[in-house]
Coordinates of N, CA and C in Angstrom, one line a residue:
M1196 N 4.4 26.7 7.7 CA 5.7 25.9 7.2 C 6.3 25.8 5.8
N1197 N 7.2 26.1 6.2 CA 8.0 26.1 4.5 C 8.1 24.5 4.3
V1198 N 7.5 23.9 3.6 CA 7.4 22.2 2.8 C 8.4 22.1 1.6
L1199 N 9.5 21.4 2.3 CA 10.5 21.4 1.5 C 10.0 20.4 0.6
L1200 N 9.5 18.5 1.4 CA 8.7 17.6 0.9 C 7.4 17.4 2.1
A1201 N 6.5 16.3 0.7 CA 5.9 16.2 1.6 C 4.4 15.0 0.3
G1202 N 4.7 13.5 1.6 CA 4.0 12.9 0.1 C 2.9 11.6 0.8
V1203 N 1.9 11.3 0.4 CA 1.2 10.2 1.4 C 2.7 9.1 1.5
V1204 N 2.6 8.3 3.2 CA 2.9 7.1 3.0 C 2.2 6.0 3.8
G1205 N 2.6 4.8 4.4 CA 2.2 3.9 5.1 C 1.2 3.2 4.2
S1206 N -0.1 2.7 4.7 CA -0.2 1.3 4.3 C -0.5 2.1 2.8
T1207 N -0.9 3.2 2.0 CA -1.0 3.3 0.7 C -0.1 3.3 0.2
A1208 N 1.0 3.7 0.5 CA 2.6 3.8 -0.3 C 3.0 2.2 -0.1
Y1209 N 2.2 0.8 1.0 CA 2.9 -0.1 0.5 C 2.2 -1.1 0.3
G1210 N 1.4 -0.5 -0.7 CA 0.1 -1.0 -1.7 C -1.0 -2.3 -0.7
L1211 N -1.1 -1.9 0.7 CA -1.8 -3.2 1.6 C -2.9 -2.2 1.9
A1212 N -3.1 -1.0 1.5 CA -4.2 0.1 2.0 C -5.8 -1.2 1.5
H1213 N -7.0 -0.9 2.4 CA -7.8 -1.1 1.9 C -9.3 -0.4 2.1
S1214 N -10.4 -0.5 2.3 CA -11.2 0.5 2.2 C -11.2 1.3 3.2
G1215 N -10.7 0.9 4.6 CA -10.9 1.7 6.1 C -9.8 1.7 6.4
S1216 N -8.6 1.8 5.7 CA -7.9 2.2 5.8 C -7.4 3.7 6.0
D1217 N -6.2 4.6 6.8 CA -6.2 5.6 7.1 C -5.3 6.2 5.8
V1218 N -5.5 7.2 5.4 CA -3.8 7.7 4.7 C -3.1 8.3 5.4
D1219 N -1.8 8.3 5.6 CA -0.9 8.5 6.6 C -0.2 10.0 5.5
R1220 N 0.3 10.8 6.0 CA 1.1 11.7 5.4 C 2.5 12.4 6.2
L1221 N 3.6 12.2 5.1 CA 4.6 13.0 5.9 C 5.3 13.8 5.0
G1222 N 6.0 15.0 5.8 CA 6.4 15.7 5.4 C 7.9 16.2 6.0
M1223 N 9.1 17.2 5.4 CA 9.6 17.7 6.3 C 9.8 19.4 5.8
F1224 N 9.4 20.4 7.0 CA 9.6 21.8 7.1 C 11.2 22.5 6.9
A1225 N 11.3 23.6 6.8 CA 12.5 23.9 7.3 C 11.8 26.0 7.8
A1226 N 12.0 25.1 9.1 CA 11.8 26.7 9.9 C 12.8 27.6 9.8
P1227 N 12.1 29.3 9.9 CA 12.9 30.1 9.7 C 14.2 30.2 10.0
T1228 N 15.1 30.5 9.2 CA 16.2 30.2 10.5 C 16.4 31.7 11.5
R1229 N 15.9 32.9 11.8 CA 15.8 33.4 12.6 C 15.5 33.1 14.2
E1230 N 14.6 32.0 13.5 CA 13.9 31.5 14.3 C 14.4 30.4 15.5
L1231 N 15.6 30.2 14.6 CA 16.8 28.8 15.7 C 17.6 29.7 16.6
H1232 N 17.7 30.7 16.4 CA 18.4 31.8 17.5 C 17.9 32.8 18.5
G1233 N 16.1 32.7 18.5 CA 16.0 33.4 20.0 C 16.5 32.1 21.0
L1234 N 15.4 32.7 22.2 CA 14.8 32.0 23.4 C 14.7 30.6 23.1
R1235 N 13.3 30.7 22.5 CA 12.9 29.7 22.4 C 12.6 29.1 20.8
R1236 N 13.4 27.7 21.1 CA 13.3 27.3 19.3 C 12.2 26.5 18.9
P1237 N 11.8 27.3 17.2 CA 10.7 26.4 17.1 C 10.4 24.7 17.2
K1238 N 9.2 24.1 17.3 CA 8.8 23.3 17.6 C 9.7 22.1 16.0
E1239 N 10.1 21.1 16.5 CA 10.5 20.4 14.9 C 9.8 19.1 14.9
S1240 N 8.2 19.1 15.3 CA 7.7 17.9 14.9 C 5.8 18.3 14.9
H1241 N 5.4 18.7 14.1 CA 4.0 19.1 14.1 C 3.2 17.6 13.4
V1242 N 3.0 16.7 14.6 CA 1.9 15.8 14.1 C 0.6 15.9 14.2
T1243 N -0.6 15.8 13.6 CA -2.2 15.8 13.5 C -2.6 14.4 13.1
T1244 N -3.7 14.4 13.9 CA -4.9 13.0 13.6 C -6.4 13.4 13.0
R1245 N -6.7 12.8 12.0 CA -7.6 13.2 11.2 C -7.8 14.2 10.4
P1246 N -6.8 14.4 9.7 CA -6.0 12.8 9.0 C -4.5 13.0 9.8
D1247 N -4.2 11.9 9.8 CA -2.5 11.3 10.0 C -1.7 12.2 9.6
T1248 N -0.7 13.4 10.1 CA 0.1 13.7 9.2 C 1.4 13.9 10.3
T1249 N 2.4 13.8 9.7 CA 3.1 14.0 10.8 C 4.4 15.1 9.5
Y1250 N 5.0 16.1 10.4 CA 6.1 17.0 9.9 C 7.0 17.2 10.6
H1251 N 8.6 17.0 10.4 CA 9.4 17.2 10.9 C 10.6 18.3 10.4
E1252 N 10.9 18.9 11.3 CA 11.9 20.1 11.0 C 12.8 19.4 10.4
A1253 N 13.6 20.4 9.3 CA 14.9 20.0 8.7 C 15.6 18.9 9.1
A1254 N 16.0 19.8 10.6 CA 17.2 19.2 10.6 C 17.0 17.5 11.6
K1255 N 15.8 18.1 12.0 CA 14.8 16.5 13.1 C 15.2 15.5 11.7
A1256 N 14.4 15.5 11.1 CA 14.3 14.8 9.7 C 15.8 14.1 9.0
V1257 N 16.7 15.5 8.8 CA 18.1 14.5 8.4 C 18.4 13.8 9.7
R1258 N 19.1 14.1 10.9 CA 19.2 13.1 11.6 C 18.1 11.8 12.1
L1259 N 17.0 11.9 11.9 CA 16.1 10.5 11.2 C 17.2 9.6 10.5
M1260 N 16.7 10.3 9.4 CA 17.2 9.5 8.3 C 18.9 9.4 8.8
L1261 N 19.8 9.4 9.1 CA 21.0 9.7 9.5 C 21.1 8.1 9.8
A1262 N 19.9 8.1 11.1 CA 20.3 6.8 12.2 C 19.0 5.7 11.3
C1263 N 19.2 6.2 9.5 CA 18.3 5.1 9.2 C 16.6 4.6 9.7
N1264 N 16.2 5.7 10.1 CA 15.0 5.2 11.0 C 13.7 5.0 9.6
P1265 N 13.4 3.7 9.3 CA 12.4 3.5 8.1 C 11.3 4.5 8.1
T1266 N 10.4 4.7 9.3 CA 9.5 5.6 8.9 C 10.0 7.0 7.8
A1267 N 10.8 7.5 8.4 CA 11.4 8.9 7.8 C 12.1 9.3 6.8
G1268 N 12.8 8.0 6.9 CA 13.7 7.5 5.3 C 12.5 7.3 4.1
E1269 N 11.4 6.7 4.5 CA 11.0 6.3 3.1 C 10.3 7.7 2.6
L1270 N 10.7 8.8 3.1 CA 10.1 10.2 2.3 C 11.0 10.6 1.2
L1271 N 12.4 9.9 1.2 CA 12.8 10.1 0.3 C 13.2 9.4 -0.8
W1272 N 12.0 7.9 -0.9 CA 11.6 7.3 -1.8 C 10.6 7.0 -2.3
L1273 N 9.5 7.9 -2.3 CA 8.4 8.2 -2.3 C 8.5 8.0 -4.2
E1274 N 7.6 7.1 -4.4 CA 7.5 7.4 -6.7 C 6.1 8.8 -6.4
Q1275 N 5.9 9.5 -6.1 CA 5.3 10.7 -5.7 C 4.6 11.3 -5.0
Y1276 N 5.2 12.7 -4.6 CA 5.1 13.5 -3.7 C 4.2 14.4 -4.5
E1277 N 3.5 15.3 -2.9 CA 2.2 16.0 -2.9 C 2.8 17.9 -3.0
V1278 N 4.0 17.8 -2.7 CA 5.0 18.7 -2.1 C 6.6 18.1 -3.0
R1279 N 7.2 19.0 -3.6 CA 8.0 18.4 -3.9 C 9.2 20.1 -4.2
T1280 N 10.3 20.4 -3.5 CA 10.6 21.9 -3.8 C 12.3 21.2 -4.3
P1281 N 13.1 22.6 -5.1 CA 14.5 21.8 -5.1 C 14.9 22.3 -3.8
L1282 N 15.1 22.5 -3.2 CA 15.9 21.7 -1.5 C 15.5 20.2 -1.4
G1283 N 14.4 19.7 -1.2 CA 13.8 18.6 -1.1 C 14.1 17.7 -2.4
D1284 N 14.5 18.1 -3.5 CA 15.7 17.3 -5.2 C 16.7 17.4 -4.4
E1285 N 17.4 17.8 -3.8 CA 18.7 18.2 -3.6 C 18.6 16.5 -2.5
L1286 N 17.8 16.2 -1.5 CA 18.2 15.4 -0.6 C 17.8 14.4 -1.0
I1287 N 16.8 14.5 -1.9 CA 16.8 12.6 -2.5 C 17.8 12.6 -3.6
R1288 N 18.8 13.0 -4.2 CA 19.6 13.6 -5.2 C 20.9 12.0 -3.7
L1289 N 20.7 12.9 -2.3 CA 21.9 12.8 -1.1 C 21.2 10.7 -0.7
R1290 N 20.0 10.8 -1.0 CA 19.4 10.0 0.2 C 20.3 8.6 0.1
R1291 N 21.4 8.6 -0.7 CA 22.3 6.9 -0.9 C 23.3 7.5 0.4
S1292 N 23.5 8.0 0.3 CA 24.6 8.9 1.1 C 24.2 8.6 2.9
L1293 N 23.3 8.6 3.4 CA 23.0 8.8 3.9 C 22.7 7.6 4.9
L1294 N 22.6 6.7 4.3 CA 22.0 5.2 4.8 C 23.6 4.8 5.2
W1295 N 23.6 3.4 5.4 CA 25.0 2.5 5.9 C 24.5 1.3 7.5
E1296 N 25.7 0.7 6.5 CA 25.0 -0.6 6.5 C 24.4 -0.9 8.1
R1297 N 25.4 -0.5 9.1 CA 25.2 -1.0 10.6 C 23.9 -0.4 11.0
G1298 N 22.9 0.8 10.2 CA 22.4 1.9 10.7 C 21.1 1.2 10.3
V1299 N 21.3 0.8 8.9 CA 20.3 0.1 8.1 C 20.2 -1.7 9.5
R1300 N 21.0 -2.3 9.4 CA 20.3 -3.6 10.4 C 19.9 -3.0 11.7
N1301 N 20.4 -2.1 12.5 CA 19.7 -2.0 13.9 C 18.7 -1.1 14.0
A1302 N 18.6 -0.4 12.8 CA 16.7 0.2 13.1 C 16.2 -0.8 12.2
Y1303 N 16.5 -1.0 11.2 CA 15.0 -2.5 10.7 C 14.4 -3.7 11.2
L1304 N 16.3 -4.0 11.9 CA 15.8 -4.8 12.8 C 15.3 -4.3 14.1
G1305 N 15.7 -3.9 14.2 CA 15.0 -3.3 16.0 C 13.7 -3.0 15.7
Y1306 N 12.8 -2.1 15.0 CA 11.1 -1.8 14.7 C 11.3 -3.5 14.3
A1307 N 11.1 -4.4 13.7 CA 11.0 -5.6 13.4 C 10.2 -6.3 14.7
T1308 N 11.8 -6.4 15.4 CA 11.9 -7.0 16.4 C 10.2 -6.6 17.4
Q1309 N 9.8 -5.3 17.9 CA 9.6 -4.4 18.3 C 7.5 -5.4 17.3
Q1310 N 7.3 -4.9 16.6 CA 6.7 -5.3 15.9 C 6.0 -7.4 16.6
F1311 N 7.4 -8.2 15.9 CA 7.2 -9.5 16.8 C 6.8 -9.1 18.3
G1312 N 7.3 -8.6 19.2 CA 6.9 -8.4 20.4 C 5.1 -8.3 20.7
K1313 N 4.7 -7.1 19.8 CA 2.9 -6.8 19.9 C 2.9 -8.1 19.4
L1314 N 3.1 -8.6 18.1 CA 2.1 -10.0 17.5 C 2.2 -10.8 18.6
R1315 N 3.5 -11.2 19.2 CA 3.5 -12.4 20.4 C 2.2 -12.2 21.4
S1316 N 2.5 -10.6 21.8 CA 1.0 -10.5 23.1 C -0.4 -9.9 22.8
R1317 N -0.7 -10.3 21.2 CA -2.0 -9.6 21.4 C -3.0 -10.6 21.5
E1318 N -4.1 -10.3 22.5 CA -5.0 -10.7 23.1 C -5.7 -11.8 21.6
Q1319 N -6.3 -13.3 21.3 CA -6.9 -13.6 20.6 C -7.9 -13.0 20.5
D1320 N -9.2 -12.2 20.7 CA -10.7 -11.9 19.9 C -10.3 -11.0 18.4
A1321 N -11.4 -11.1 18.4 CA -11.1 -10.4 17.0 C -10.5 -8.9 16.8
D1322 N -10.5 -8.1 17.9 CA -9.9 -7.1 17.7 C -8.3 -7.2 17.3
G1323 N -7.9 -8.6 18.5 CA -6.2 -8.5 19.1 C -5.9 -9.5 18.0
R1324 N -6.9 -9.7 17.4 CA -6.1 -10.8 16.4 C -6.1 -9.5 14.8
A1325 N -7.4 -8.9 14.4 CA -6.7 -8.1 13.5 C -5.5 -7.3 13.2
R1326 N -5.3 -6.8 14.9 CA -4.1 -5.8 15.0 C -2.6 -6.8 15.1
A1327 N -3.4 -8.1 15.7 CA -1.9 -9.1 15.2 C -1.8 -9.0 13.8
A1328 N -2.3 -8.9 12.8 CA -2.5 -9.4 11.6 C -1.1 -7.5 10.9
K1329 N -2.0 -7.1 11.0 CA -1.2 -6.0 11.0 C 0.0 -5.2 11.8
N1330 N 0.8 -6.2 12.8 CA 1.6 -6.3 13.7 C 2.6 -7.1 12.6
A1331 N 2.2 -8.2 11.9 CA 3.0 -9.2 11.1 C 3.3 -8.9 9.7
R1332 N 2.2 -7.9 9.4 CA 2.3 -7.0 7.7 C 3.2 -5.8 7.8
H1333 N 3.8 -5.6 8.9 CA 4.7 -4.5 9.3 C 6.0 -5.5 9.4
L1334 N 6.1 -6.3 10.7 CA 7.3 -7.0 10.3 C 7.7 -7.5 8.8
V1335 N 6.7 -8.4 8.4 CA 7.3 -9.0 6.7 C 7.8 -7.5 6.4
R1336 N 6.8 -6.5 5.6 CA 7.3 -5.5 5.1 C 8.6 -4.9 5.4
L1337 N 8.6 -4.3 6.7 CA 10.3 -3.9 7.5 C 11.4 -5.2 7.2
L1338 N 11.7 -6.3 7.0 CA 12.1 -7.1 7.0 C 12.9 -7.4 5.0
A1339 N 11.9 -7.3 4.1 CA 11.6 -7.0 3.0 C 12.7 -5.8 2.7
Q1340 N 11.8 -5.0 3.2 CA 13.4 -3.5 2.9 C 14.0 -3.7 3.7
A1341 N 14.8 -3.7 4.5 CA 16.1 -4.0 5.3 C 16.9 -4.7 4.0
E1342 N 16.2 -6.4 3.5 CA 17.2 -6.7 2.6 C 17.6 -6.4 1.3
E1343 N 16.5 -5.2 1.0 CA 16.7 -4.2 -0.6 C 17.7 -3.8 0.0
L1344 N 17.6 -2.8 0.9 CA 19.1 -2.0 1.0 C 20.1 -2.1 1.6
H1345 N 19.7 -3.3 2.0 CA 21.5 -4.2 2.4 C 22.3 -4.9 1.1
T1346 N 21.1 -5.7 0.4 CA 22.3 -5.5 -0.9 C 21.7 -4.8 -2.5
T1347 N 21.1 -4.0 -2.0 CA 21.1 -3.3 -3.4 C 21.6 -1.1 -3.1
G1348 N 20.9 -1.2 -2.0 CA 21.3 -0.1 -1.6 C 20.2 1.1 -1.8
H1349 N 18.9 0.3 -2.2 CA 17.7 0.9 -3.0 C 16.3 0.4 -2.4
L1350 N 15.1 2.0 -2.3 CA 14.6 1.0 -1.2 C 13.1 1.6 -2.3
T1351 N 12.5 0.5 -2.1 CA 11.3 0.5 -3.0 C 9.8 0.6 -2.4
V1352 N 9.5 1.4 -2.3 CA 8.2 1.1 -0.9 C 7.4 0.2 -1.1
R1353 N 6.7 0.6 -2.6 CA 5.5 0.1 -2.7 C 6.0 -1.3 -2.7
L1354 N 5.2 -2.7 -2.0 CA 6.2 -4.1 -2.0 C 5.6 -4.5 -3.0
A1355 N 6.5 -5.2 -3.4 CA 5.8 -6.5 -5.2 C 4.9 -7.1 -4.8
D1356 N 4.8 -7.4 -4.2 CA 3.8 -8.5 -4.1 C 2.9 -8.3 -2.4
P1357 N 1.6 -7.4 -2.5 CA 1.6 -6.9 -1.4 C 0.6 -8.0 -1.0
E1358 N -0.4 -8.7 -1.8 CA -1.5 -10.1 -1.6 C -0.7 -11.1 -0.9
R1359 N 0.9 -11.3 -1.2 CA 1.3 -12.2 -0.6 C 1.5 -11.9 1.0
V1360 N 2.0 -10.4 1.4 CA 2.1 -10.1 2.3 C 1.2 -9.8 3.1
R1361 N -0.4 -9.7 2.8 CA -1.3 -9.7 3.5 C -1.3 -11.3 3.9
V1362 N -1.3 -11.9 3.2 CA -1.3 -13.7 3.2 C -0.4 -14.0 4.6
L1363 N 0.7 -13.1 4.1 CA 1.7 -14.4 5.3 C 0.9 -13.2 6.5
G1364 N 0.8 -12.3 6.6 CA -0.1 -11.8 7.9 C -0.8 -12.1 8.7
E1365 N -2.3 -12.5 8.3 CA -2.8 -13.9 8.6 C -1.9 -14.8 9.2
E1366 N -1.1 -15.4 8.7 CA -0.5 -16.8 8.9 C 0.1 -16.3 10.0
L1367 N 0.9 -15.5 10.0 CA 1.7 -15.3 11.5 C 0.8 -14.8 12.6
A1368 N -0.4 -14.0 11.9 CA -1.1 -13.5 13.3 C -1.6 -14.8 14.1
D1369 N -1.7 -16.6 13.4 CA -2.0 -17.3 14.0 C -1.3 -18.4 14.6
E1370 N -0.2 -17.9 13.7 CA 1.1 -18.7 14.4 C 2.3 -17.9 14.7
P1371 N 2.6 -17.0 15.7 CA 3.3 -16.0 15.6 C 5.1 -16.4 15.8
E1372 N 4.9 -17.4 16.5 CA 6.9 -17.9 16.5 C 7.4 -18.2 15.1
R1373 N 6.7 -18.7 13.9 CA 7.3 -17.8 12.7 C 7.8 -16.8 12.2
A1374 N 7.2 -16.0 13.2 CA 7.8 -15.2 12.5 C 9.6 -15.1 13.3
A1375 N 9.5 -15.4 14.1 CA 10.5 -15.6 14.7 C 11.8 -16.2 13.6
G1376 N 11.4 -17.4 12.6 CA 12.5 -17.6 11.8 C 12.7 -16.9 10.9
L1377 N 11.7 -16.1 10.5 CA 11.9 -14.6 9.1 C 13.0 -14.0 10.1
L1378 N 13.3 -13.4 11.1 CA 13.7 -12.6 11.7 C 14.8 -13.0 11.6
A1379 N 15.6 -14.2 12.1 CA 17.0 -14.9 11.9 C 17.5 -14.7 10.7
R1380 N 16.6 -15.3 9.5 CA 17.0 -15.3 8.3 C 17.2 -14.0 8.0
T1381 N 17.0 -12.7 8.1 CA 17.0 -11.6 7.6 C 19.1 -10.9 8.1
E1382 N 18.3 -11.5 9.5 CA 19.6 -11.3 10.2 C 20.5 -11.3 9.9
D1383 N 20.6 -12.9 9.2 CA 22.3 -13.2 9.4 C 22.4 -13.0 7.7
R1384 N 21.6 -12.4 6.8 CA 21.7 -11.9 5.7 C 22.3 -10.6 5.4
L1385 N 21.9 -9.9 6.9 CA 22.1 -8.4 6.9 C 23.8 -8.7 7.2
R1386 N 24.5 -9.6 7.7 CA 25.2 -9.6 8.1 C 26.2 -10.2 7.3
A1387 N 25.6 -10.5 6.3 CA 26.9 -11.0 5.0 C 27.3 -9.5 4.1
P1388 N 28.1 -9.3 3.3 CA 28.9 -8.1 2.4 C 27.7 -7.4 1.7
G1389 N 27.4 -6.3 1.7 CA 26.4 -5.8 1.0 C 26.5 -4.4 0.3
A1390 N 25.7 -3.6 -0.2 CA 26.4 -3.0 -0.9 C 26.8 -1.4 -0.2
L1391 N 26.1 -1.3 1.1 CA 26.4 0.0 2.0 C 27.3 0.2 2.7
P1392 N 27.9 2.2 2.9 CA 28.9 1.8 3.4 C 29.1 1.7 4.7
A1393 N 29.9 1.3 5.0 CA 30.6 2.1 6.8 C 29.9 2.7 7.8
A1394 N 30.1 4.0 7.3 CA 29.2 5.0 7.4 C 28.4 6.1 6.3
P1395 N 28.0 7.1 7.2 CA 26.8 7.9 5.7 C 27.9 9.0 5.7
D1396 N 27.3 9.9 4.9 CA 28.0 11.0 5.1 C 27.8 12.3 5.7
E1397 N 27.9 12.0 6.7 CA 27.2 13.3 7.4 C 27.6 14.7 6.6
D1398 N 28.8 15.1 6.4 CA 29.1 16.2 6.2 C 28.2 16.5 4.7
A1399 N 28.0 15.8 3.7 CA 27.1 16.0 2.6 C 25.6 16.6 3.2
A1400 N 25.0 15.4 4.2 CA 23.7 15.9 5.2 C 24.2 17.2 5.2
E1401 N 25.4 17.8 6.7 CA 25.3 19.2 7.1 C 25.6 20.2 5.9
A1402 N 26.2 19.7 4.9 CA 25.8 21.4 3.6 C 24.8 21.5 3.1
W1403 N 23.8 20.1 3.1 CA 22.4 20.5 3.0 C 21.7 21.0 3.3
L1404 N 22.0 20.7 5.2 CA 21.5 22.4 6.2 C 21.7 23.4 5.8
H1405 N 22.7 23.9 5.8 CA 23.5 24.7 5.9 C 22.7 25.7 4.4
R1406 N 22.4 24.6 3.4 CA 21.5 25.2 2.4 C 20.1 25.6 2.6
V1407 N 19.9 24.9 3.5 CA 18.4 25.1 3.8 C 18.2 26.6 4.6
R1408 N 19.4 26.3 5.5 CA 19.1 27.5 6.6 C 19.3 28.7 5.8
A1409 N 20.1 29.2 4.7 CA 20.6 30.3 4.2 C 19.6 30.6 3.2
A1410 N 19.2 29.4 2.6 CA 17.5 30.0 1.7 C 16.6 30.5 2.6
H1411 N 16.6 30.3 4.0 CA 15.0 30.6 4.7 C 16.0 31.7 5.7
Y1412 N 17.0 32.4 5.7 CA 17.4 33.3 6.3 C 16.9 35.0 5.9
T1413 N 15.7 35.7 6.5 CA 15.5 37.0 5.9 C 16.2 37.7 7.4
P1414 N 17.1 38.8 7.2 CA 17.6 39.9 7.8 C 16.5 40.6 8.7
P1415 N 17.1 40.9 9.7 CA 16.3 41.7 10.7 C 16.3 43.0 9.8
E1416 N 15.0 43.5 10.5 CA 14.4 45.0 9.6 C 15.4 46.5 10.3
D1417 N 16.0 47.6 9.8 CA 16.5 48.3 10.7 C 15.0 49.2 11.7

């Protein structure tokens, strides 16, 4: 793969990792341009476990980012990268232009609501409670990220106070309905005026993708 950007995401990036945590990696790659015009299109995503790694093809990655997908979007806001290329740097410089107010609100609240549903449905045995606490931590993290994006147009991947999030996750695992108040509070804040535009700059994203295709085109041999 022609990897453009790659780095460590998940609990390690958030500052929530513990001794048994997996190390999750996320990246984006450019398919050879000629392969996009054949009978069969190349795979848009490569996902493996042990280690947990996801790579999205450039077009799919940008579509996810334009939809404000919380997981895909993190790739543009990491403090450190394992792979960082000039084309990757170009997209990092465009990261704020890919965000938009309703997109952030719908995506982040949608993912947080999913975590709330999982939190409420967990069996309260030892394994179920551990998973519930993890769902709660994700919920808290998503709400904090949504509020930061809405008010500043910036995303800080590493949590400001990971220990507070751990403690709150344990508390919400014991009292899941408390999370409903957190969701409602963030939803109210995201409906107030913020720093994000009404729509993303799709033209800038399209122009970047054209540069990726030009850079990875190899003419056919005679």
